[in-house]
Coordinates of C-alpha atoms in Angstrom, one line a residue:
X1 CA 147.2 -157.7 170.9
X2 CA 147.1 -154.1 171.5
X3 CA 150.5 -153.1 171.4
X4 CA 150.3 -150.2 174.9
X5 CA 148.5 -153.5 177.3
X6 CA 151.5 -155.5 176.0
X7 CA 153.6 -152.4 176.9
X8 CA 152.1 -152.7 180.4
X9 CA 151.7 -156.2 181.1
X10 CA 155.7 -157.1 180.2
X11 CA 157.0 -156.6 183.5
X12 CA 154.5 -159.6 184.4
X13 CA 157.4 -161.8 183.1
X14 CA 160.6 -162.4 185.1
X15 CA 162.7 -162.5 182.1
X16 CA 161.7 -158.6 181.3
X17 CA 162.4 -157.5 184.8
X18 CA 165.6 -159.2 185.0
X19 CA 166.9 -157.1 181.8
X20 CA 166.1 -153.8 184.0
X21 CA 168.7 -154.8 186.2
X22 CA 172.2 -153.4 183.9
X23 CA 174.5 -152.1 186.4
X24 CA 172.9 -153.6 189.6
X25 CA 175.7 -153.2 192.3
X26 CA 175.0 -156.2 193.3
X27 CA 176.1 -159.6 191.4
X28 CA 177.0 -161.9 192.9
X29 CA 177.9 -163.8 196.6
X30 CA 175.1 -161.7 197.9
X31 CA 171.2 -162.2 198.3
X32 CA 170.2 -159.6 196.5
X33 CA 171.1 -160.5 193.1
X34 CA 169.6 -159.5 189.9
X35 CA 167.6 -162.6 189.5
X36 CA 166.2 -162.5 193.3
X37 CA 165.3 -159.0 192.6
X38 CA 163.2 -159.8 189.7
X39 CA 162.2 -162.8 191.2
X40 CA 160.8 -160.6 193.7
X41 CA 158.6 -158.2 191.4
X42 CA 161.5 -155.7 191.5
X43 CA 162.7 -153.7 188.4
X44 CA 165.7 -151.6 188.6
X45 CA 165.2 -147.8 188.9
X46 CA 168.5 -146.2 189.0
X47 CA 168.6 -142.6 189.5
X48 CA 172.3 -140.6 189.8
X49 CA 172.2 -140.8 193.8
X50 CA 170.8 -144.1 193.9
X51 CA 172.5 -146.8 191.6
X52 CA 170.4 -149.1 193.8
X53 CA 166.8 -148.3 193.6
X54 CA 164.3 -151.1 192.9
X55 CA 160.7 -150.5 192.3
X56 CA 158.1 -153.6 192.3
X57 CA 156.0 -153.0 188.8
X58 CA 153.2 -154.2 190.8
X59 CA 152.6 -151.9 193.9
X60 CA 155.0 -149.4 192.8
X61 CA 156.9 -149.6 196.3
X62 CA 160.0 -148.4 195.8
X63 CA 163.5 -149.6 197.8
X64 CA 166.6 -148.5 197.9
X65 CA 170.0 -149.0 200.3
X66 CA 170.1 -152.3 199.5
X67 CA 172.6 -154.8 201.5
X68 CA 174.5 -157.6 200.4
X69 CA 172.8 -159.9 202.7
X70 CA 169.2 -158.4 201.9
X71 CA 166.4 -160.7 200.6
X72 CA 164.5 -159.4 197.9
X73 CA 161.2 -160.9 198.5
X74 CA 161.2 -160.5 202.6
X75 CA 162.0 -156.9 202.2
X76 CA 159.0 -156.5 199.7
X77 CA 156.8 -158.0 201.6
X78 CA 157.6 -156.1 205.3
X79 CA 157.5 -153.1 203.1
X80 CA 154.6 -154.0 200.9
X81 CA 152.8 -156.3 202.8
X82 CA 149.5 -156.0 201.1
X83 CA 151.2 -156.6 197.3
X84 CA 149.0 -159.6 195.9
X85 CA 152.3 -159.9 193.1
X86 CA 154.6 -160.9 196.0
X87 CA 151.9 -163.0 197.8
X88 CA 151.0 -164.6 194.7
X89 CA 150.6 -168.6 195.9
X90 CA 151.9 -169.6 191.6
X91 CA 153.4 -168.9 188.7
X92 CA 151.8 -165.5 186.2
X93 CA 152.2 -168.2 184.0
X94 CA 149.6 -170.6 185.3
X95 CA 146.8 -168.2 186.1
X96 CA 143.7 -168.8 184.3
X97 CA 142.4 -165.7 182.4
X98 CA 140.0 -165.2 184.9
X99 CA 142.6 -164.9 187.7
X100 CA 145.3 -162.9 185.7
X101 CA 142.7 -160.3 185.3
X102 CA 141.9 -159.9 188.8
X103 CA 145.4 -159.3 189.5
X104 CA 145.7 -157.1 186.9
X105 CA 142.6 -155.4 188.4
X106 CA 144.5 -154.7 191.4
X107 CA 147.6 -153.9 189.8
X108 CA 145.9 -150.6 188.8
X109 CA 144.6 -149.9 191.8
X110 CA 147.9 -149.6 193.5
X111 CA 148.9 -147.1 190.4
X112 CA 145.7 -145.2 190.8
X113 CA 146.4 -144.9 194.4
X114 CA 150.1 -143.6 193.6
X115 CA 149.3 -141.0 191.2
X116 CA 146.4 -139.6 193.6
X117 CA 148.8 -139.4 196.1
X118 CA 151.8 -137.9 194.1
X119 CA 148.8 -135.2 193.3
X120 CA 147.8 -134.3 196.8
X121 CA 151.4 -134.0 197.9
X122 CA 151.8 -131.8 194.9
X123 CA 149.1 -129.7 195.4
X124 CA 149.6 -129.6 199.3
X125 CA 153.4 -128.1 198.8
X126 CA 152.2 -125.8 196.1
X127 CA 149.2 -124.3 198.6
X128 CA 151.8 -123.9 201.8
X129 CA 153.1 -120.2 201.1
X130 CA 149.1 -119.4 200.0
X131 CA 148.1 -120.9 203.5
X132 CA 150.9 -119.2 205.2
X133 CA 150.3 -115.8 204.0
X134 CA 146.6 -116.1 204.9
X135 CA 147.1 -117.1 208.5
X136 CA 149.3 -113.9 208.9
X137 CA 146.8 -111.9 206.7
X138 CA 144.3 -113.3 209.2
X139 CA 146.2 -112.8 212.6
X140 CA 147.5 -109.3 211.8
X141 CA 151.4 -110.5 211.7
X142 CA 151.9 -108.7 208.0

């Protein structure tokens, strides 16, 4: 197996998610635990500000102010309701081929869609002071 798809396709596997979660504020006595989290699609994203980011590997919706009484799978899917990963009706592990690469189809169609978007927001702030100094250019406000 090509050693980058197995790179990509781990995070298919509850086990792999689960390791993500080092340092997840919440353990246990909670909803919200590691293994509901990965149960969930979620992998742990930490940043400094936000020990409690999760990100589902599938859609790439991203969460974070988590509460102790939170669960994992009904916030993913009344933020994420289109997510085939957490609408999945079995097991990754008993998809045929056929069916695993359908969902892998979409899989990278909700990645495509992210780094389009992260693009045009990019390219949107960078034009603003261009756009700005145009319409005064324009208007005679110089």
């Amino acid at each position: 197996m090509d050693p980058r798809r197995e790179e990509e396709t781990k995070m298919y596997f509850l086990e792999n998610r689960l390791k993500t979660f080092a340092g997840w504020p919440f353990d246990e006595d909670c909803s919200c635990t590691p293994e509901n989290m990965a149960e969930a699609g979620f992998v742990h994203t930490p940043s400094d500000n936000s020990p409690d980011t999760a990100q589902c590997f599938f859609c790439q919706k991203e969460l974070e102010g988590w509460e102790p009484e939170d669960d994992p799978k009904a916030e993913h899917k009344s933020h994420s309701s289109k997510c085939n990963f957490i609408n999945l009706k079995k097991n990754v592990e008993d998809l045929s081929v056929e069916e695993f690469l359908k969902l892998e189809k979409e899989r990278r169609k909700f990645i495509i869609n992210q780094v389009c978007n992260d693009a045009i927001h990019k390219f949107e702030e960078a034009v603003k002071p261009r756009r700005t100094a145009i319409i005064k250019t324009a208007t005679g406000e110089e």
